[in-house]
Coordinates of C-alpha atoms and ligand atoms in Angstrom, one line a residue:
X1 CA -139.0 -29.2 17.9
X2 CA -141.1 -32.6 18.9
X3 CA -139.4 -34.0 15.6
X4 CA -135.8 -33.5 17.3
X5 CA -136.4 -35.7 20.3
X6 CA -137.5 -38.4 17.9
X7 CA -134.3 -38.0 15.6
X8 CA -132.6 -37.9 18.7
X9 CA -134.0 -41.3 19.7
X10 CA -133.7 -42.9 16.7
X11 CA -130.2 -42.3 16.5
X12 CA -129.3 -43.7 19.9
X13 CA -131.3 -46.9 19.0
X14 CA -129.7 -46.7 15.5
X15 CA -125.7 -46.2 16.7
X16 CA -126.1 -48.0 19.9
X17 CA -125.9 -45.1 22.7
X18 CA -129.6 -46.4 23.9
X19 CA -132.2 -49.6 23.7
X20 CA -135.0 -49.9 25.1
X21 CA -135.0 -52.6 27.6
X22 CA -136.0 -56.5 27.3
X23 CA -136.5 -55.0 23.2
X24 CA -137.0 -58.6 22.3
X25 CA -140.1 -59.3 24.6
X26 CA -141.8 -55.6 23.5
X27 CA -140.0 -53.4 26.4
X28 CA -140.7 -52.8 30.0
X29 CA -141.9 -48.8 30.2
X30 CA -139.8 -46.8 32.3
X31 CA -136.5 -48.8 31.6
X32 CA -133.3 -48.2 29.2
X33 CA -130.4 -50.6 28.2
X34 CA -127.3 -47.9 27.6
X35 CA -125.3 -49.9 24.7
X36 CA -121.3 -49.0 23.7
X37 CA -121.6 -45.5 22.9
X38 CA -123.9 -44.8 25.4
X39 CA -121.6 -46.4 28.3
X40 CA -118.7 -44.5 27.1
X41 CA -120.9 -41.2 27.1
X42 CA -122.1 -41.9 30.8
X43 CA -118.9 -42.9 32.0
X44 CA -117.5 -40.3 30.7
X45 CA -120.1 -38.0 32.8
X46 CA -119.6 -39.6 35.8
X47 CA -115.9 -39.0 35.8
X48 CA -116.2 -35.2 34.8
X49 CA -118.2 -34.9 37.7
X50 CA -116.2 -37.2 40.1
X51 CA -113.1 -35.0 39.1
X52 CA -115.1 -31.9 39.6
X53 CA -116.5 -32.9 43.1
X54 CA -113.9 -35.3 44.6
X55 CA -110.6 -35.3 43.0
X56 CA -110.4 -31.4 43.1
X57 CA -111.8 -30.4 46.5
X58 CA -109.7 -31.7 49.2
X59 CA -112.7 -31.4 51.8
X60 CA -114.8 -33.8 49.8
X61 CA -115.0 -37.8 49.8
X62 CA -116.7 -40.4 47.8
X63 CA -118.8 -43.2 48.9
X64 CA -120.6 -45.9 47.4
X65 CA -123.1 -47.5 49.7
X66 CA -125.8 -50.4 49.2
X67 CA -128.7 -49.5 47.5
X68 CA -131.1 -52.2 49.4
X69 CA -130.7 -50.4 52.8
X70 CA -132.4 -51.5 56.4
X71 CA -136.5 -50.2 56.3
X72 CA -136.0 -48.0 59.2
X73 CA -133.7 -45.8 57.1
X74 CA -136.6 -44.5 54.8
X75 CA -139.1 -44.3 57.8
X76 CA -136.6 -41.8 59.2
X77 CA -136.1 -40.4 56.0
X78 CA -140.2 -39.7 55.6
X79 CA -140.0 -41.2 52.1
X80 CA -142.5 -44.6 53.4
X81 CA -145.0 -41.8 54.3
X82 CA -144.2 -38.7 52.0
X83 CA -142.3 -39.9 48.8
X84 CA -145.9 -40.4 46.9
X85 CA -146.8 -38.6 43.4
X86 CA -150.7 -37.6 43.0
X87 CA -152.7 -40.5 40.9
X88 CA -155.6 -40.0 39.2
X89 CA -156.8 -43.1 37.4
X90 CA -159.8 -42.9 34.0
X91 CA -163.0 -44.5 35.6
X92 CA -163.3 -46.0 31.5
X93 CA -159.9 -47.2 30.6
X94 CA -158.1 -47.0 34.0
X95 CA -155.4 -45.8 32.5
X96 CA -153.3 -44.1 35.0
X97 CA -151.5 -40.6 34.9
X98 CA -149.8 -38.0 37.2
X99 CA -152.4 -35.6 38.5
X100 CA -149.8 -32.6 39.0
X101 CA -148.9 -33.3 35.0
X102 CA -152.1 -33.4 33.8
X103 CA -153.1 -29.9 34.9
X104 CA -149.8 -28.8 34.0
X105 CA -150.2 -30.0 30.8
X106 CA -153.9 -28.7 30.4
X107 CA -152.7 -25.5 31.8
X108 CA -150.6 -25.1 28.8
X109 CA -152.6 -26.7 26.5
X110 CA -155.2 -25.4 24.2
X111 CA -157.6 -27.8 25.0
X112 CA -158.4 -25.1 28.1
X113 CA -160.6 -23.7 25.9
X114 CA -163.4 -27.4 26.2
X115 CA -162.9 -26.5 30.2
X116 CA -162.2 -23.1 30.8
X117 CA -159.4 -21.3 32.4
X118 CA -158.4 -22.7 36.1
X119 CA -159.0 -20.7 38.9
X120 CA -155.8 -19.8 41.8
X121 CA -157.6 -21.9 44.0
X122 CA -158.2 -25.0 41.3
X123 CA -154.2 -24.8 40.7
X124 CA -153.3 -24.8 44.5
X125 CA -155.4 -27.8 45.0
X126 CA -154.8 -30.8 41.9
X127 CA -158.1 -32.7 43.2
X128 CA -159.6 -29.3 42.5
X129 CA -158.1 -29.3 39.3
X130 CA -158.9 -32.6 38.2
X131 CA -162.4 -32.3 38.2
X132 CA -162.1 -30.3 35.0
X133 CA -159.9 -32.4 33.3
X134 CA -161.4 -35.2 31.0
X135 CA -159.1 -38.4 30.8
X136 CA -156.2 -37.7 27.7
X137 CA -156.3 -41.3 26.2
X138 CA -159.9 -42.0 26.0
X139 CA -161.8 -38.6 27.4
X140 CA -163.6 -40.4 30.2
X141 CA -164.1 -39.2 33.7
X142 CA -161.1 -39.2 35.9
X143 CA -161.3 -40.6 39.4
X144 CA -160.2 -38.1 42.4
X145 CA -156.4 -38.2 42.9
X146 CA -154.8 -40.3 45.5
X147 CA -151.3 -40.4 47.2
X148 CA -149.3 -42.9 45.4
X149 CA -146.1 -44.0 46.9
X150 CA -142.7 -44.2 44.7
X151 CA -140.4 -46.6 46.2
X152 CA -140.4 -50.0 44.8
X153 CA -140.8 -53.0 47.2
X154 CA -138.8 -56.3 47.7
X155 CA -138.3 -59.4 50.2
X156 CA -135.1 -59.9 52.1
X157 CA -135.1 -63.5 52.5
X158 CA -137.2 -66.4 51.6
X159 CA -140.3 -65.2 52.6
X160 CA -142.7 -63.1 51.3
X161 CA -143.8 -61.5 54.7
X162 CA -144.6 -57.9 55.8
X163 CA -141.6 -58.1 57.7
X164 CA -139.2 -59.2 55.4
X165 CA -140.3 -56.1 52.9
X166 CA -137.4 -53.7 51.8
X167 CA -136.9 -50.9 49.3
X168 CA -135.0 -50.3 46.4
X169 CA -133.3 -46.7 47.4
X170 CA -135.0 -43.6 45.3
X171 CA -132.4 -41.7 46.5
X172 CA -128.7 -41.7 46.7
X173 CA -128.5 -39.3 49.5
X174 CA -129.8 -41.5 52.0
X175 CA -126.9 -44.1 52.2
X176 CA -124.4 -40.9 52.9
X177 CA -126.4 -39.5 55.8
X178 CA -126.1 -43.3 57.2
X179 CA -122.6 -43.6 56.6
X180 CA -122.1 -39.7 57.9
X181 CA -120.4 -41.1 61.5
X182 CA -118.4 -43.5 59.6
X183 CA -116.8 -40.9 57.4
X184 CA -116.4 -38.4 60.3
X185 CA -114.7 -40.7 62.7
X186 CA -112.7 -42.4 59.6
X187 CA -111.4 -39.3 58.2
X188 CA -111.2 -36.9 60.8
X189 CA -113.6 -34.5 58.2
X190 CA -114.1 -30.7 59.7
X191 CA -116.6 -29.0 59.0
X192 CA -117.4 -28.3 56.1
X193 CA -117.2 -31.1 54.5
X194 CA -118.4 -33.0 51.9
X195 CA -119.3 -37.0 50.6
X196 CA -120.1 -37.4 47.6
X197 CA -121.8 -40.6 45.8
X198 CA -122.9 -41.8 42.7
X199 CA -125.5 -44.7 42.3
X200 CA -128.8 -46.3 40.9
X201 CA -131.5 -45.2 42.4
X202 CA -135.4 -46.7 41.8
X203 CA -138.8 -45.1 41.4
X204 CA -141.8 -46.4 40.5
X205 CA -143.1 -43.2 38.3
X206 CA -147.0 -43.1 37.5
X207 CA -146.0 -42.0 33.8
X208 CA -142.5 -42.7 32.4
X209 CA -142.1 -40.4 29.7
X210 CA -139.5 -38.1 27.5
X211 CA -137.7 -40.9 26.9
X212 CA -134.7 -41.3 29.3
X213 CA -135.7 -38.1 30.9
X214 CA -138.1 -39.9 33.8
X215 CA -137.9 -43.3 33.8
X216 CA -138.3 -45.8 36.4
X217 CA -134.1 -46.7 36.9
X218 CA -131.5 -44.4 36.7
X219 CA -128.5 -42.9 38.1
X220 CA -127.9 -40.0 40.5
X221 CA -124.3 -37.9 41.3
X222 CA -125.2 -36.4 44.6
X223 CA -123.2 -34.9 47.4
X224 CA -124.3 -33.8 50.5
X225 CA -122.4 -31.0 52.2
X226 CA -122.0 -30.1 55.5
X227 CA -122.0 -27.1 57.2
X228 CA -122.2 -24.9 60.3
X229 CA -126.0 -23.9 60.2
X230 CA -125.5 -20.3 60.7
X231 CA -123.4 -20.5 57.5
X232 CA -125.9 -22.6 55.1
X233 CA -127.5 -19.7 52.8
X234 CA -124.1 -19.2 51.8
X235 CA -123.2 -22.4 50.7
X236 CA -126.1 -23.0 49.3
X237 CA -125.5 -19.6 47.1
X238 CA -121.9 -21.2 46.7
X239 CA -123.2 -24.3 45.3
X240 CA -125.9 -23.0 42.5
X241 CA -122.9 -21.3 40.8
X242 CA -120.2 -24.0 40.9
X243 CA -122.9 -26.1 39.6
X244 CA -123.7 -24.0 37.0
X245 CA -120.3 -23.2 36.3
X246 CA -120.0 -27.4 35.6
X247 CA -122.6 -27.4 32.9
X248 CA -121.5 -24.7 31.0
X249 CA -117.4 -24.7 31.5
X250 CA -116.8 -28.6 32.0
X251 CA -119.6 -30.0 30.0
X252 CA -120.0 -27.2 27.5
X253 CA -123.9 -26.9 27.2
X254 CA -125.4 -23.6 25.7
X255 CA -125.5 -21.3 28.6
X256 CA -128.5 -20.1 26.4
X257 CA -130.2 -23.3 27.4
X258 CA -129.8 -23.3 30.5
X259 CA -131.3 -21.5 33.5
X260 CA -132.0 -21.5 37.5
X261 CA -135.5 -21.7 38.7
X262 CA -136.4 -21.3 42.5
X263 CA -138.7 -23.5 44.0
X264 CA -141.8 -22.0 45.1
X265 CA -142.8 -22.1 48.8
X266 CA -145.7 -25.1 48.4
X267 CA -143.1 -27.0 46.1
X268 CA -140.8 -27.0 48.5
X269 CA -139.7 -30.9 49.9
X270 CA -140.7 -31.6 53.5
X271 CA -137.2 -31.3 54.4
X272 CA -135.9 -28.2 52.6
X273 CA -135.4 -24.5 53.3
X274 CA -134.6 -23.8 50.3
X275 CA -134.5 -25.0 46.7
X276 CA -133.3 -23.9 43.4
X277 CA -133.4 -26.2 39.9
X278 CA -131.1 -26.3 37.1
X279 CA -133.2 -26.8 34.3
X280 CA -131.8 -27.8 30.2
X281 CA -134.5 -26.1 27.8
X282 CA -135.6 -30.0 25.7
X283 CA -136.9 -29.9 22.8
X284 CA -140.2 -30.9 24.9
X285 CA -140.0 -27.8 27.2
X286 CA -137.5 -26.7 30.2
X287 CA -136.8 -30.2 32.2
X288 CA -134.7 -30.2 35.5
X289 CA -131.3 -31.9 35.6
X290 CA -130.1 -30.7 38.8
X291 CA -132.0 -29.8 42.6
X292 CA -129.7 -28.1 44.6
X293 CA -131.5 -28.0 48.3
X294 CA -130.7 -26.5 51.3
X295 CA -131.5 -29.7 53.4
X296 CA -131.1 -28.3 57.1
X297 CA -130.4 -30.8 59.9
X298 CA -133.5 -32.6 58.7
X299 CA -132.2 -36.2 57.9
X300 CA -129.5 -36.4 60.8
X301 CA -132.0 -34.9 63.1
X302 CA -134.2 -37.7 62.1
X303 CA -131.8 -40.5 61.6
X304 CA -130.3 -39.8 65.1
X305 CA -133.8 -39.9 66.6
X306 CA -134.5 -43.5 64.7
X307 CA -131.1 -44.8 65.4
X308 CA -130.6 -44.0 68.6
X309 CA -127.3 -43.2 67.4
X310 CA -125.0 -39.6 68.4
X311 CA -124.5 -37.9 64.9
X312 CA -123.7 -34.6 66.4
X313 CA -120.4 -33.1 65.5
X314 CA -118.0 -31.9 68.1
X315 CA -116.6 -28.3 66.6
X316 CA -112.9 -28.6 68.3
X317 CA -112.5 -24.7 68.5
X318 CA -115.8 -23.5 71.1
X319 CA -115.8 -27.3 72.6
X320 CA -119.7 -27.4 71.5
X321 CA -121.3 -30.2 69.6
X322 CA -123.9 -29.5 67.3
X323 CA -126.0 -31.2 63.7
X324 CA -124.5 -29.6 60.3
X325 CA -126.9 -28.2 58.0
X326 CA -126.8 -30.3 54.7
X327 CA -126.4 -28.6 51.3
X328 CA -127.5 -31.1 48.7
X329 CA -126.5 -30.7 44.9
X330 CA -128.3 -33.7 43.0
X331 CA -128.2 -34.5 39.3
X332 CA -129.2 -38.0 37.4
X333 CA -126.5 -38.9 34.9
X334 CA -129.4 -40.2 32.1
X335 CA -130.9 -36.2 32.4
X336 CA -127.5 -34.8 31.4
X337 CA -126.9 -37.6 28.9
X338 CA -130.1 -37.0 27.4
X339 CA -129.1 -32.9 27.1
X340 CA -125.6 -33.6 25.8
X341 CA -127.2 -35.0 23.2
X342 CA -129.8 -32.2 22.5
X343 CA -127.3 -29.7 22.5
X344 CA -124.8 -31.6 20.1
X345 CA -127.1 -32.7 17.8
X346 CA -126.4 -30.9 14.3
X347 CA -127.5 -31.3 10.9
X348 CA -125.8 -30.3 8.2
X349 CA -128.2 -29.6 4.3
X350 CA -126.2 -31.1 1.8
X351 CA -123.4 -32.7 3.7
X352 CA -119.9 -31.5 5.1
X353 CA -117.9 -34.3 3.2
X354 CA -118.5 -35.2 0.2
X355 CA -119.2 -39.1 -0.6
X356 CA -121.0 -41.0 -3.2
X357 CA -124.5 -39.7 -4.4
X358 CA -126.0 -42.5 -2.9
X359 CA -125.4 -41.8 0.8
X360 CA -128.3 -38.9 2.3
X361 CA -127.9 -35.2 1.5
X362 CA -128.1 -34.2 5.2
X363 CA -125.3 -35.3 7.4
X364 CA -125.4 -35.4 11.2
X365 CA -123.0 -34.1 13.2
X366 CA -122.9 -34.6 16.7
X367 CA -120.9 -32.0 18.8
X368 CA -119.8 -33.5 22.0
X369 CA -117.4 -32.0 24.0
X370 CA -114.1 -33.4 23.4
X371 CA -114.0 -34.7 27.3
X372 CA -117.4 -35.8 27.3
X373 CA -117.2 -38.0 23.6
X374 CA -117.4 -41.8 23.9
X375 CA -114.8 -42.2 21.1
X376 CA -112.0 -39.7 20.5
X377 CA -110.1 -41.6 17.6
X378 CA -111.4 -43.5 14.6
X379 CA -108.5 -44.8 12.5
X380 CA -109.1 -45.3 9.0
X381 CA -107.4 -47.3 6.4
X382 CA -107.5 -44.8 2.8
X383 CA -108.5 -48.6 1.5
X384 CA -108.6 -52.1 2.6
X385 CA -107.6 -54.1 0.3
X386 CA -103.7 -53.1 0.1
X387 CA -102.7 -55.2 2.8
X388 CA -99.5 -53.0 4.3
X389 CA -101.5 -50.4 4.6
X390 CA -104.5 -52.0 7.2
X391 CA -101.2 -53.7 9.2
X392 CA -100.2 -50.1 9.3
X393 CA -103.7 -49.0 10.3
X394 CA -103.6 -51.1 12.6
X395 CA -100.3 -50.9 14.1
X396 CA -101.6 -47.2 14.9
X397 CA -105.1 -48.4 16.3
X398 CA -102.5 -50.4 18.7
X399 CA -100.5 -47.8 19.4
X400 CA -103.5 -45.3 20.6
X401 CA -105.7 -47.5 21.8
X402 CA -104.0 -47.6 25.2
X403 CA -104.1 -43.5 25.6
X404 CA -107.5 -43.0 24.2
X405 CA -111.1 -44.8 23.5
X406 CA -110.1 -45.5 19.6
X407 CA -112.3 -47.5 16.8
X408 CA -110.9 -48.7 13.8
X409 CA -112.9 -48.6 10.8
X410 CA -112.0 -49.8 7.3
X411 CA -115.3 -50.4 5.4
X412 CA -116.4 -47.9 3.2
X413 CA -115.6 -44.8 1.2
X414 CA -113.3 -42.4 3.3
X415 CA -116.2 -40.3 3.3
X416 CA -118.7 -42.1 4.3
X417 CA -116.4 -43.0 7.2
X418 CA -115.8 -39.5 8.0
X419 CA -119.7 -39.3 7.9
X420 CA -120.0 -42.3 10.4
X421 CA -117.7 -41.3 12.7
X422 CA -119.3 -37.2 12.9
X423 CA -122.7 -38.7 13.8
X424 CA -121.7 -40.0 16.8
X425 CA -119.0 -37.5 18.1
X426 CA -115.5 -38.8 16.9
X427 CA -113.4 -36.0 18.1
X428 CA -110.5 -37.1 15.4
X429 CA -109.8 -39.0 12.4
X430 CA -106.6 -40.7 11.7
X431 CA -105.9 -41.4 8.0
X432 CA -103.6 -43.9 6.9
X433 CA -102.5 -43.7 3.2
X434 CA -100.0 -44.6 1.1
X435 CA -97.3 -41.6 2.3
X436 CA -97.7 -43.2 5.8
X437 CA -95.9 -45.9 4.9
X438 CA -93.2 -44.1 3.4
X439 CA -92.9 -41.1 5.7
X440 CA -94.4 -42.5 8.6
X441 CA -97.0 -39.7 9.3
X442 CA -100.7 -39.6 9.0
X443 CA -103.7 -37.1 8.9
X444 CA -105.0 -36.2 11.4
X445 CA -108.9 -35.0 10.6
X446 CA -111.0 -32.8 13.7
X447 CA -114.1 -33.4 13.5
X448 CA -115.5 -29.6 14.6
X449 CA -113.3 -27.7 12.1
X450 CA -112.7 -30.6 9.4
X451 CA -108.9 -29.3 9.4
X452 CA -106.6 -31.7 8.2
X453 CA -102.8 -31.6 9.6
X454 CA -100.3 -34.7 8.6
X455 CA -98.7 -35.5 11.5
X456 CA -95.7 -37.6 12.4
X457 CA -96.8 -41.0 14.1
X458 CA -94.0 -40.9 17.0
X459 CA -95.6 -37.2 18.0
X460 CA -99.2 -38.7 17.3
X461 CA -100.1 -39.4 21.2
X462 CA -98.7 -36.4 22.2
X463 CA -100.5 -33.7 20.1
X464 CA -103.7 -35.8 20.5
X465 CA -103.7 -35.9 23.9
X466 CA -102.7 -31.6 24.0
X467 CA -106.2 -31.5 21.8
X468 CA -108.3 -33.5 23.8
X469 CA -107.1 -31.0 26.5
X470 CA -107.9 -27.8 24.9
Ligands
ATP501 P1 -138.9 -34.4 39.1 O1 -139.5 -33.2 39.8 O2 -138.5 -34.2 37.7 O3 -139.7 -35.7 39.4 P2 -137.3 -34.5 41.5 O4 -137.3 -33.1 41.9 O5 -138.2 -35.5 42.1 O6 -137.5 -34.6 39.9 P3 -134.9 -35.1 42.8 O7 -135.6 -35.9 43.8 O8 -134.5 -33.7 43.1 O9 -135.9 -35.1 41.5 O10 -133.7 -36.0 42.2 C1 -132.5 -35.4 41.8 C2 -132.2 -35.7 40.4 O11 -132.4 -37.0 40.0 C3 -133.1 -34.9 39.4 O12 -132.7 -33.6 39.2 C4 -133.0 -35.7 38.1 O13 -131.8 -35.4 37.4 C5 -132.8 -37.1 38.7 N1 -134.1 -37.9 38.6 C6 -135.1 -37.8 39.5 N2 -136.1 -38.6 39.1 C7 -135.7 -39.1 37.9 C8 -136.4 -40.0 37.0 N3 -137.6 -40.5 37.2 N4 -135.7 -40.3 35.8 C9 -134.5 -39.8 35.6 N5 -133.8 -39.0 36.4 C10 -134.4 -38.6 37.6

């Protein structure tokens, strides 16, 4: 299964959905470029779950606030003194890794055997833990963990001074509970309500790895949801489905490959009651996409307390104010990317369409949802060297172009085209050929089924939009 992440990743570099970043000067670890297909294919996440979460609940609002915020807001938040990973460095190579990942990974690893099993206590406590663990790169003695802190510094300013130091936000959530007054007072929300947001946020990981699965920059879809607190559990339990509901229903991932997993009491953030994860089964093991937490009154509580500021909410019916319990669904856009893309993946042993004998035997198909696909149409030429028919091509490439994400493509056997266009999720192929320019209709080629229907260009918008929609 190893072998599919690296087919996976060599087709994103290969089609342009992902490059590393600063490629020409050997990378930066941590950091991904997202390139034309892979734009599209975000994009096209974000707005399925914008629709999903803003568009379609009348109670919820979006915002989209700074992500260099003032210092105090991440002492309130507890993330200058908690938001810190356990380090344990090689006393040979220094090499640095993740403490908590390192016994995970021995736990599950045969290499156990060298150091024997772990006891209950070893696993409750990592330094514990680490102690038996020999370094993985060079098998030197590892160092006892320490608290390492993930949010990435900068200077406000022209000086380089302790005061001047401010952080690059790890989270999304923190710039809604900040803007929470603004939003009530602006838009006369009730409770419950929700604001939703969706944003770059920055950590610096001990050990990027999976690909774009922990990385250093990427992009959450959070929404914080308020409540009354006697009424959180059931929000919460409200949320975990519609949530789930998203990834199977809107974004069409295997339900087989998917599953909920509650947090255990000691895993449980400093600020949450409870916790549950939506986790995608990678090829490299079950990964979380989603944390859906109950977050009490913890960060208004706090932030009122820093601020100075009144964030209670005044409940208009028993004249009492009182803080909202938060319920927080939050998801990072490259994570469900990087699952579409596990899930869609296909090959196909001797090909679905037949070209030359030249081209490979297996064929790739890639199985995006219709909504989800960076590019619905591809509009093919049957040749391109009869000149009415490419204006004709073209003409039609115009003509769609405005309704959906289209390509035109003219080089190549028809076959190979149709092969080009399956490996990166063309929902549709639209063949021009000599009867177009005579009856005016094309065919009209769906990727999933590889049914062919000749369709009248005037009704051509029309029935592709109706199977874009299905
Ligand atoms: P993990 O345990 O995997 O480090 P987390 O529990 O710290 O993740 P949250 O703080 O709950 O993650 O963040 C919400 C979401 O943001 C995650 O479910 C994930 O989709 C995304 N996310 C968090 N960290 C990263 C990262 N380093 N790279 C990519 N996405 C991330």
């Amino acid at each position: 299964m190893k072998d599919l992440m690296s087919k996976i990743i060599s087709l994103a570099k290969r089609r342009g959905f992902i490059f590393q970043s600063s490629e020409i000067y050997g990378g930066i670890r941590g950091f991904y470029d997202f390139g034309p297909l892979g734009v599209e294919l975000k994009n096209n996440i974000k707005k399925a779950w914008w629709e999903n979460i803003v568009w379609q609940r009348k109670e919820i609002v979006g915002l989209d606030s700074s992500i260099i915020m003032n210092p105090k807001v991440w002492k309130a938040s507890g993330h200058i003194d908690t938001f810190a990973d356990p380090l344990a460095e090689c006393k040979k190579c220094h090499k640095r890794f993740r403490a908590d990942h390192l016994v995970e990974d021995f736990k599950d690893s045969a290499k156990l055997d060298e150091h024997g099993e772990f006891t209950k206590e070893e696993l409750e406590d990592i330094a514990k833990a680490i102690e038996k663990i020999k370094c993985p790169e060079c098998g030197g003695e590892l160092m006892p963990p320490r608290q390492f802190n993930l949010m990435f510094k900068t200077f406000i300013g022209p000086v380089e001074e302790k005061g001047a130091t401010a952080y690059l936000r790890p989270e999304t959530a923190q710039g809604i509970f900040v803007n929470y007054k603004n939003i009530v007072d602006t838009q006369r929300s009730k409770v419950p309500f929700g604001i939703a947001q969706i944003g770059k946020a920055f950590r610096n990981e001990i050990t990027p790895r999976n690909f774009i699965f922990r990385t250093r920059e990427f992009e959450q879809m959070e929404l914080e949801y308020f409540v009354k607190p006697e009424n959180d559990q059931k929000f919460f339990k409200t949320w975990v489905k519609e949530r789930m509901n998203w990834y199977v229903k809107d974004l069409g991932l295997d339900p087989k490959k998917l599953r909920i997993r509650p947090h255990e009491k000691d895993e449980l953030s400093h600020y949450s009651k409870s916790c549950v994860d939506i986790e995608y089964q990678f090829p490299f093991g079950w990964g979380e996409l989603e944390g859906i937490a109950n977050r009490t009154d913890f960060d208004l509580k706090q932030h009122q307390k820093f601020s100075g500021a009144d964030l209670r909410y005044f409940d208009e019916k028993t004249k009492k104010y009182y803080l909202p319990y938060v319920i927080e669904p939050s998801c990072g856009v490259d994570r469900i990317l990087l699952a579409l893309l596990c899930d869609a993946y296909q090959e196909v042993e001797g090909g679905r369409t037949k070209t030359t004998k030249s081209v490979k035997e297996v064929e790739i198909l890639l199985k995006l949802n219709k909504k989800i696909a960076p590019i619905k149409v591809t509009i093919l030429p049957l040749v391109k060297n009869k000149p009415k028919l490419v204006k004709k091509a073209k003409e039609i490439y115009d003509l769609l172009k405005s309704h959906f994400n289209c390509q035109y493509d003219e080089v190549g056997s028809i076959g190979r085209r149709y092969r080009r266009s399956d490996e990166v999720g063309v929902v549709f192929a639209v063949t021009c050929d000599f009867e177009t320019l005579e009856q005016n209709d094309v065919t009209v080629r769906d990727r999933d089924t590889m049914e062919q229907e000749r369709i009248k260009v005037e009704n051509l918008v029309e029935l592709l939009k109706q199977k874009l929609e299905k």
